[in-house]
CSV table of C-alpha atoms and ligand atoms in Angstrom, one decimal:
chain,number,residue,atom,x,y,z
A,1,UNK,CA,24.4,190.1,114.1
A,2,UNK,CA,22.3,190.9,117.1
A,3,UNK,CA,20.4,189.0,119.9
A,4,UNK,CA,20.7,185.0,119.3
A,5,UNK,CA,22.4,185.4,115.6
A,6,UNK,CA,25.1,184.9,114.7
A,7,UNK,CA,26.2,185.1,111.0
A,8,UNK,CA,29.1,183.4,109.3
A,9,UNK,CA,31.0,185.7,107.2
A,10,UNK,CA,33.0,184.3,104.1
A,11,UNK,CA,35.7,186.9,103.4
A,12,UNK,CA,35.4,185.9,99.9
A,13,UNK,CA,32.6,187.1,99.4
A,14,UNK,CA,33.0,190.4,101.0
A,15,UNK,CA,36.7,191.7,100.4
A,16,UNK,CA,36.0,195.1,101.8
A,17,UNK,CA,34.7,194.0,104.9
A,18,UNK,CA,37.6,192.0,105.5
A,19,UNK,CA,39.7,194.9,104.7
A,20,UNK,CA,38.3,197.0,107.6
A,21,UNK,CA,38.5,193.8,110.2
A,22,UNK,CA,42.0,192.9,109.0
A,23,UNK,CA,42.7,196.6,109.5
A,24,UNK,CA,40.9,197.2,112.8
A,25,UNK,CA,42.3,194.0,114.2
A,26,UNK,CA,45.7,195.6,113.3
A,27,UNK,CA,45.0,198.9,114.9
A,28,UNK,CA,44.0,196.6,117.8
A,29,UNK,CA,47.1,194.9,118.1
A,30,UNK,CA,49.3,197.8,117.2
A,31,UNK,CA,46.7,199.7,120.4
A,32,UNK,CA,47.6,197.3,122.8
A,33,UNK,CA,51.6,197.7,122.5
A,34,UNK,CA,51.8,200.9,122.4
A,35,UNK,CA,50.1,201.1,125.9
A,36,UNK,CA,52.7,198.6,126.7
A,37,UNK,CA,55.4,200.3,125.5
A,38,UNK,CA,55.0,203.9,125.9
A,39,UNK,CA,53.9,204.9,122.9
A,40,UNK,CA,51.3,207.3,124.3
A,41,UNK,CA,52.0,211.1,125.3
A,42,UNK,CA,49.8,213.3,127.3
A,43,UNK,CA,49.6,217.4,125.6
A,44,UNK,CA,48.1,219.9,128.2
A,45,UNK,CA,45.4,223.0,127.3
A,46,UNK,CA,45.7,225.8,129.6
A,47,UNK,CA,42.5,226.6,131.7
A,48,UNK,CA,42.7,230.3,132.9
A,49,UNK,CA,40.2,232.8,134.5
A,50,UNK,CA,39.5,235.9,133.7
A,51,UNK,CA,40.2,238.8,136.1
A,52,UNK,CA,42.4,241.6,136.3
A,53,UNK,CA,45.9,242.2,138.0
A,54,UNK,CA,46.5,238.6,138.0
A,55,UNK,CA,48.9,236.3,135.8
A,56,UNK,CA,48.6,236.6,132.1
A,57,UNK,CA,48.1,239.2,130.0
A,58,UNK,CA,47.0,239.7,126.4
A,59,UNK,CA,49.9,241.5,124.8
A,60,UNK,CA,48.4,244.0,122.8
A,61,UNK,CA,50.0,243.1,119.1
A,62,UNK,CA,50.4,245.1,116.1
A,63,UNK,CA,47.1,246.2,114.0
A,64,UNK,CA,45.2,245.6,116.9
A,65,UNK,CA,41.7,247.7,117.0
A,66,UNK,CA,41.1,249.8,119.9
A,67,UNK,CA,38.2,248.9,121.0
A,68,UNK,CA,39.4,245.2,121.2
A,69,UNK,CA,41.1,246.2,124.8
A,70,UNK,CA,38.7,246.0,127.5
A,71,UNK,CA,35.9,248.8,128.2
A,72,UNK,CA,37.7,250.7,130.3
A,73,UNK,CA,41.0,250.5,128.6
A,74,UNK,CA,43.1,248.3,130.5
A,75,UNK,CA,44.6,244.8,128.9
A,76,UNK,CA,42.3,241.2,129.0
A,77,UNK,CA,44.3,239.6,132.1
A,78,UNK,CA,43.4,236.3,133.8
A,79,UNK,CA,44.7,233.2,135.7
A,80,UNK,CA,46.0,229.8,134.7
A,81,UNK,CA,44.4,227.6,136.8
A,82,UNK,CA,45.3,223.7,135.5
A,83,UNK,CA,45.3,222.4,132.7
A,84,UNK,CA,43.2,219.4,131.1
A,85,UNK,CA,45.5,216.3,129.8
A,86,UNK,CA,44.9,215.0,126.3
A,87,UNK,CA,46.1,211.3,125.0
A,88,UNK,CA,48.0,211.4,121.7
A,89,UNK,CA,49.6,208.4,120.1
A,90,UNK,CA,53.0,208.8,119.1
A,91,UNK,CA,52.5,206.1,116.4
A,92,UNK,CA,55.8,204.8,115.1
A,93,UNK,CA,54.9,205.0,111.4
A,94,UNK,CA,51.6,207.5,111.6
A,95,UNK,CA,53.3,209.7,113.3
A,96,UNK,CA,50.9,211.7,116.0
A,97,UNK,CA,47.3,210.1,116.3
A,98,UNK,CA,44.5,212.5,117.8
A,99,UNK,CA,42.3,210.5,120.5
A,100,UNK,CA,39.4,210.3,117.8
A,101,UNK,CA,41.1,207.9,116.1
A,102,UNK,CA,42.3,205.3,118.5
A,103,UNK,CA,39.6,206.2,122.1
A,104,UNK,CA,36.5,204.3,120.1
A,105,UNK,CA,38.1,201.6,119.5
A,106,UNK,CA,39.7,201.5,122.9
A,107,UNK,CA,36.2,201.4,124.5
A,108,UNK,CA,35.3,198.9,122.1
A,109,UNK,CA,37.5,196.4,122.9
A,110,UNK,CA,38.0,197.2,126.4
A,111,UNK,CA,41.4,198.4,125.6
A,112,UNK,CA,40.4,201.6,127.1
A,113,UNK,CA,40.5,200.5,131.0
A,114,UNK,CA,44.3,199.6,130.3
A,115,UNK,CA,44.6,203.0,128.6
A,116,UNK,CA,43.0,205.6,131.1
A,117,UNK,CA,45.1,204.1,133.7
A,118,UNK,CA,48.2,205.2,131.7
A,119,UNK,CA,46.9,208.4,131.4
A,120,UNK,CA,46.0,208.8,135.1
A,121,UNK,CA,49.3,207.7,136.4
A,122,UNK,CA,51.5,210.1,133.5
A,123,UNK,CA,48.9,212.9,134.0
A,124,UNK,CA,49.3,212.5,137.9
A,125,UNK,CA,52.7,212.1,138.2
A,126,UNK,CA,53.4,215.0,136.1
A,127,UNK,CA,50.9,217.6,138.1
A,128,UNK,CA,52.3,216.1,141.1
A,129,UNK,CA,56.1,217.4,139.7
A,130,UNK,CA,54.7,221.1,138.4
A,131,UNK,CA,56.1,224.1,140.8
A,132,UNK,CA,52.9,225.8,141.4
A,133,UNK,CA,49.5,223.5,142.5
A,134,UNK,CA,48.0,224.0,139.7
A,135,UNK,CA,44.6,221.4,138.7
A,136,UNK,CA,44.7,218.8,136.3
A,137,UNK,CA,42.1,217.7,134.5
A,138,UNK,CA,41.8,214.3,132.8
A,139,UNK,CA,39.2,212.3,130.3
A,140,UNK,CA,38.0,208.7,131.7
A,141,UNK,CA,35.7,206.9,129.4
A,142,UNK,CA,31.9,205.0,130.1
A,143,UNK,CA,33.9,201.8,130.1
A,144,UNK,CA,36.2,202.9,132.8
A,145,UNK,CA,33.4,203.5,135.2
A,146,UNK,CA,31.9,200.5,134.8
A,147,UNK,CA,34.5,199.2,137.1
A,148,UNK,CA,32.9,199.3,140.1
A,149,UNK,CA,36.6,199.6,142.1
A,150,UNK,CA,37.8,202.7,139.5
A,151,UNK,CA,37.7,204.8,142.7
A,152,UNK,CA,39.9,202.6,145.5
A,153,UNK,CA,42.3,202.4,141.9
A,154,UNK,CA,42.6,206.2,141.5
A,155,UNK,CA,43.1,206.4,144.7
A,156,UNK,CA,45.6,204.3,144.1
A,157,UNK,CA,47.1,206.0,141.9
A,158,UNK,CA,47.3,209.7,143.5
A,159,UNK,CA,49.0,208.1,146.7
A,160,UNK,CA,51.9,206.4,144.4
A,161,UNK,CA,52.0,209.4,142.5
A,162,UNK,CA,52.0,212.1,145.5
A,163,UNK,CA,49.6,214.1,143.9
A,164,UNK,CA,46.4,215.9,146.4
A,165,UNK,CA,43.1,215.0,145.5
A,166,UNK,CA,42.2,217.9,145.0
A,167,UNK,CA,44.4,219.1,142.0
A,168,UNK,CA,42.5,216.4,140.4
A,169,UNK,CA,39.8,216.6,138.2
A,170,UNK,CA,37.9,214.0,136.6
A,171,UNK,CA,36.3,214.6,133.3
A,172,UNK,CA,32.8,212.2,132.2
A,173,UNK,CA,30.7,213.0,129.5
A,174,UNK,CA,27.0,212.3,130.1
A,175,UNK,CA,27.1,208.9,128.1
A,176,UNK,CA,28.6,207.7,131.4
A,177,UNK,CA,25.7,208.8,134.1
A,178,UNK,CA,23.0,207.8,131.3
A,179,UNK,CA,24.4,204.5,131.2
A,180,UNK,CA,24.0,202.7,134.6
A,181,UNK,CA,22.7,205.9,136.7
A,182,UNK,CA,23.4,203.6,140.5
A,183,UNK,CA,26.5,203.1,139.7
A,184,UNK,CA,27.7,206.3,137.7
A,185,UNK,CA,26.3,207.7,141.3
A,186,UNK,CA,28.0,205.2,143.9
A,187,UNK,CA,31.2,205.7,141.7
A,188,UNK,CA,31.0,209.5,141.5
A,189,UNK,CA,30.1,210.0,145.5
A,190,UNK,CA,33.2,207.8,146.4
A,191,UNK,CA,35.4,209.5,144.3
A,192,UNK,CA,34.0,213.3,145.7
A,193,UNK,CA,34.4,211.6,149.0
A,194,UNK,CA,38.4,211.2,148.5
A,195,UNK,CA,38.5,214.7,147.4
A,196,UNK,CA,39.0,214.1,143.7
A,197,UNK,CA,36.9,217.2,142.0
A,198,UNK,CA,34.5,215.9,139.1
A,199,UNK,CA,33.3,217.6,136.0
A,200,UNK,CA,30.6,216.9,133.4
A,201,UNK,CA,32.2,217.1,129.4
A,202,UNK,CA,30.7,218.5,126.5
A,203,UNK,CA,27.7,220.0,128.4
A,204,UNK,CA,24.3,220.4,126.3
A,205,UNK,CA,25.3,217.5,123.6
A,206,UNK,CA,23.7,214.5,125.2
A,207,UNK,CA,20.8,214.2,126.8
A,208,UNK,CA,20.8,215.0,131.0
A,209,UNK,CA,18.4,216.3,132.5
A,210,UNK,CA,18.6,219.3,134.8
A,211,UNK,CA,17.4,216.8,137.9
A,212,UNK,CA,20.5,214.6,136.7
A,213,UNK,CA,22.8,218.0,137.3
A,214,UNK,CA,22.1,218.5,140.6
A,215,UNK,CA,21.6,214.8,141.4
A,216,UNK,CA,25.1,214.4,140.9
A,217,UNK,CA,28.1,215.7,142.9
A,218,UNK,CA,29.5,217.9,139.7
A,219,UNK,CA,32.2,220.8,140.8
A,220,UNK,CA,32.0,221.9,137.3
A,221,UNK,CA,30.2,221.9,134.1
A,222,UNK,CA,32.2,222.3,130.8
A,223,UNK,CA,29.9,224.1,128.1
A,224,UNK,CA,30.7,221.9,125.0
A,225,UNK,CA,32.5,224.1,122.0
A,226,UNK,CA,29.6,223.7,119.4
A,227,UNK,CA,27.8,226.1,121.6
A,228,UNK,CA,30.6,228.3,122.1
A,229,UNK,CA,31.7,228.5,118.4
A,230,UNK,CA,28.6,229.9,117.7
A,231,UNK,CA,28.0,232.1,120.2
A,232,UNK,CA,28.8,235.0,117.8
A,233,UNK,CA,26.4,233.5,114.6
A,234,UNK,CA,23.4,232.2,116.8
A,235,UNK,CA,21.3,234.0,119.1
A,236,UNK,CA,20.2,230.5,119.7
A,237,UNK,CA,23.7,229.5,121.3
A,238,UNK,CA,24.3,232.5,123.2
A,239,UNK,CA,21.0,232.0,124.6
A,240,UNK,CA,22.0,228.7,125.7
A,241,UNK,CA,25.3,229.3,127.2
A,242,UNK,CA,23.4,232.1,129.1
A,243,UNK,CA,20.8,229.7,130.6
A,244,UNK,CA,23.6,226.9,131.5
A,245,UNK,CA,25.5,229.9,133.2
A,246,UNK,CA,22.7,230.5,135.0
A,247,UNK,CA,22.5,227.5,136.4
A,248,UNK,CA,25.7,227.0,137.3
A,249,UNK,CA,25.1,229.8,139.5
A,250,UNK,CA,21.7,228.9,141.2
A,251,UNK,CA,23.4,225.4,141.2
A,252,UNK,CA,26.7,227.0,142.8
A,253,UNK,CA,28.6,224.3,139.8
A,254,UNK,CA,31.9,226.1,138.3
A,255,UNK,CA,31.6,226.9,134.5
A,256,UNK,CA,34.2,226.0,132.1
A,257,UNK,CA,33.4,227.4,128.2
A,258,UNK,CA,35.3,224.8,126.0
A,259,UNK,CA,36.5,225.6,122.8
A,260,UNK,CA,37.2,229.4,122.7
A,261,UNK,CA,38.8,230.4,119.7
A,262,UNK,CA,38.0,234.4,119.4
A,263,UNK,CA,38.1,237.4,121.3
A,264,UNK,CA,34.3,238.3,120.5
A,265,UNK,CA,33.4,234.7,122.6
A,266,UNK,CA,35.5,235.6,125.2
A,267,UNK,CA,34.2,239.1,126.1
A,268,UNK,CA,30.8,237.9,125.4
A,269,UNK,CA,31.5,234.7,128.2
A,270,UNK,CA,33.6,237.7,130.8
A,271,UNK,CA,29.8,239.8,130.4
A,272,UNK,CA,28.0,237.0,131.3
A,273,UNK,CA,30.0,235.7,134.1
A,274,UNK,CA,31.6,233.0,133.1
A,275,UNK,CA,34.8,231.7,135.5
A,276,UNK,CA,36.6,230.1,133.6
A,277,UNK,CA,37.5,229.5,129.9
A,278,UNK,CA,39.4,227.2,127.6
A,279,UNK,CA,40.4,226.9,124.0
A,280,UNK,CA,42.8,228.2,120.9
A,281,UNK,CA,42.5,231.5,121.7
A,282,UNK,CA,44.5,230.6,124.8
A,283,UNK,CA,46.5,227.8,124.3
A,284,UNK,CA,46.2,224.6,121.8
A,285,UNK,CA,47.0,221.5,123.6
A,286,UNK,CA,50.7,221.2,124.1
A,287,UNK,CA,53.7,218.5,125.1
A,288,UNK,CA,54.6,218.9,128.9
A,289,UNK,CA,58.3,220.4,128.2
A,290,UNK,CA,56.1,223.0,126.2
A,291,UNK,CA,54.1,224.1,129.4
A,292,UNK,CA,57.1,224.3,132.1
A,293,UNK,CA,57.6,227.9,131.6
A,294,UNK,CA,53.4,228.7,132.3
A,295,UNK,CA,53.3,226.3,134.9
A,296,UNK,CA,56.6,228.3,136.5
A,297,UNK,CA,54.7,231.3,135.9
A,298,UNK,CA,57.5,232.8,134.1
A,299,UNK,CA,55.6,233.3,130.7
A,300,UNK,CA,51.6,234.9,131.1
A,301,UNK,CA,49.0,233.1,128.9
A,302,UNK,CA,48.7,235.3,126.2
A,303,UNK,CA,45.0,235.1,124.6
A,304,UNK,CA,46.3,235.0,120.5
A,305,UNK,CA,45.1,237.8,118.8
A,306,UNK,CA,42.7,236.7,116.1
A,307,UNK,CA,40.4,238.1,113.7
A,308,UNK,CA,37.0,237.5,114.5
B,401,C2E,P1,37.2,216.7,125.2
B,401,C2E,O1,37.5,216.1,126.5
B,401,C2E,O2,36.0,217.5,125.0
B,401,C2E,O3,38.5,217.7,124.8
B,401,C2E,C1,38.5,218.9,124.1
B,401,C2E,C2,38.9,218.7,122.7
B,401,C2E,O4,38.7,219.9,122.0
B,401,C2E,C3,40.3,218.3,122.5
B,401,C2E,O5,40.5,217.6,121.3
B,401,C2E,C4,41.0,219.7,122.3
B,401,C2E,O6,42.2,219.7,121.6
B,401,C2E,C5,39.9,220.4,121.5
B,401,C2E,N1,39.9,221.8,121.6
B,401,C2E,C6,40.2,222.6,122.7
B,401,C2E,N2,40.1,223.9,122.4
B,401,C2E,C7,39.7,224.0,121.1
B,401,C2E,C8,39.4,225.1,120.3
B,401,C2E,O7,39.5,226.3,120.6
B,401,C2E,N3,39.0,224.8,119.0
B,401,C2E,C9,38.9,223.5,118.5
B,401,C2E,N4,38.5,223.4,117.3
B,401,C2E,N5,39.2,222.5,119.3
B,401,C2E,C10,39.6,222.7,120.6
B,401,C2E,P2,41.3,216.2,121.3
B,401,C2E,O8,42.6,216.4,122.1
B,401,C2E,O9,41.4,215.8,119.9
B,401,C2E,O10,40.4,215.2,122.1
B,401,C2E,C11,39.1,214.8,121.6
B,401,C2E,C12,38.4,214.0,122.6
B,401,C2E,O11,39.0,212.8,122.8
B,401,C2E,C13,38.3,214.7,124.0
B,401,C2E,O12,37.2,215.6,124.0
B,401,C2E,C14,38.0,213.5,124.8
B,401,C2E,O13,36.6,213.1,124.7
B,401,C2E,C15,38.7,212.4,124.2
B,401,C2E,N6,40.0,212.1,124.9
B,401,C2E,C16,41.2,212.8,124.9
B,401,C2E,N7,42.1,212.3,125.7
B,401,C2E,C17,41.4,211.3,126.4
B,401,C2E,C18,41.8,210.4,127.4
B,401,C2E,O14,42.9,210.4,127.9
B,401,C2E,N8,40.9,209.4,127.8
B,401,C2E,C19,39.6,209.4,127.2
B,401,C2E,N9,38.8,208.4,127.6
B,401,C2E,N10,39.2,210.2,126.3
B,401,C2E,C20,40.1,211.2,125.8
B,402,MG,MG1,37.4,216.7,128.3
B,403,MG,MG1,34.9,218.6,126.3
B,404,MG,MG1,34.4,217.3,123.3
């Protein structure tokens, strides 16, 4: 029950509770085979850049306003640059569990440091097999870092897995640096030293400091999606995804905008300079057979046409 208590519980007397543990203890057990057995699957989101004369296009569609083509007339074009992996559980009775059901629990129990390995090796191992060089990007948790050998083991894993370190990206959220900030740092520098590019998640949510940004070896700074959902509604939010894309230039850190689900954000984020973008509007998250023909570069990223 906290420091120096503990507290015997009588199931008896609290059904409910027992529920949950019995249930939690089940997800548990059911967690740890399916990292065993294969039951996770990695979807990939497409990360593109916008520019012109490059790889995808925005094919105009039917009903489509005028004025929702560029200024000067010609079509929204940009590049795929990688991707970013997501875990899914392909749960034999569930059916497909998002990572917000299972990933707490996992860093709970630990269970997470089994799991983030599986999803370095598959997300390796399939970057390492695409035809073009394209980056991938991938999640690892607070837990993973506190493992003060994560970087000899994803080093590990690139060389079994043939891919370059630099089509790597690693993905932490600020939860990680805030926790043990000598470690987060020795951990960080070792991994940047091998090559391995490093991003900070969900930008603006927690609570870094601007000292912590440049403290840190960062490539890139993902601007979390609450801001960028309401970049349309708040002056508030465009004001802040101005001021982090600012920084990112003084700070000479790539921008990613998370979460872009309408044109409107997307020419608002091209006006302001932002490099590069991902979200709906784009691409949703998809199994790799799904993304063989954008990773060929046979099929553009088209950027959906949606109301805004
Ligand atoms: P994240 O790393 O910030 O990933 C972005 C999440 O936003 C993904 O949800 C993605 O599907 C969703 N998303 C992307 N574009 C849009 C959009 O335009 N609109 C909306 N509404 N959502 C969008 P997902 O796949 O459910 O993952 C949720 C979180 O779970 C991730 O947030 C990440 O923190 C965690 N996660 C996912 N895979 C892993 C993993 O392999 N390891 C660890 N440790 N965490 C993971
Ligand atoms: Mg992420
Ligand atoms: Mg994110
Ligand atoms: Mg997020």
């Amino acid at each position: 029950a906290g420091r120096n208590l503990a507290c015997l519980f009588d199931p008896a007397m609290d059904p409910a509770m027992d529920l949950a543990l019995a249930e939690r203890r089940r997800l548990e057990a059911d967690l740890r085979r399916a990292i065993a057995q294969d039951e996770l699957v990695l979807h990939y989101q497409p990360q593109v850049r916008p520019g012109r004369g490059q790889l995808f296009v925005g094919q105009p569609s039917a009903g489509q306003s005028p004025d929702s083509q560029h200024a000067d007339g010609g079509p929204l074009e940009g590049r795929l640059v990688g991707f970013e992996a997501l875990v899914r559980w392909q749960h034999p009775s569930r059916g497909l569990v998002p990572p917000g059901a299972f990933i707490p629990l996992a860093e709970e129990t630990g269970l997470v440091v089994a799991l983030g390995e599986w999803v370095l090796r598959a997300a390796c191992r399939e970057a390492a097999g695409w035809a073009r060089p394209l980056k991938v990007a991938v999640n690892l948790s607070p837990r993973q870092f506190q493992q003060i050998d994560l970087p000899e083991r994803v080093l590990a894993i690139l060389t079994e897995t043939g891919l370059p370190p630099d089509r790597l990206e690693i993905e932490v959220t600020e939860t990680v640096i805030i926790n043990d900030m000598a470690r987060a740092m020795t951990v960080l520098r070792r991994l940047k030293s091998f090559g391995i590019r490093i991003a900070m998640d969900d930008f603006g949510t927690g609570y870094s400091s601007l000292a912590t940004l440049q403290a840190f070896p960062f490539d890139t700074i993902k601007i979390d999606r609450s801001f960028v959902s309401q970049l349309e509604q708040r002056p508030a939010a465009a004001m802040i995804v101005r001021a982090v894309l600012g920084l990112g230039r003084s700070l000479d850190i790539q921008v990613v905008a998370e979460g872009v689900e309408t044109e409107g954000q997307m020419l608002f984020l091209i006006a302001e300079g932002c490099g590069e973008m991902q979200g709906y509007l784009f691409g949703k998250p998809q199994p790799v057979e799904q993304i063989a023909g954008l990773v060929a570069g046979e099929r553009p990223v088209a950027a959906e046409r949606r109301e805004t």
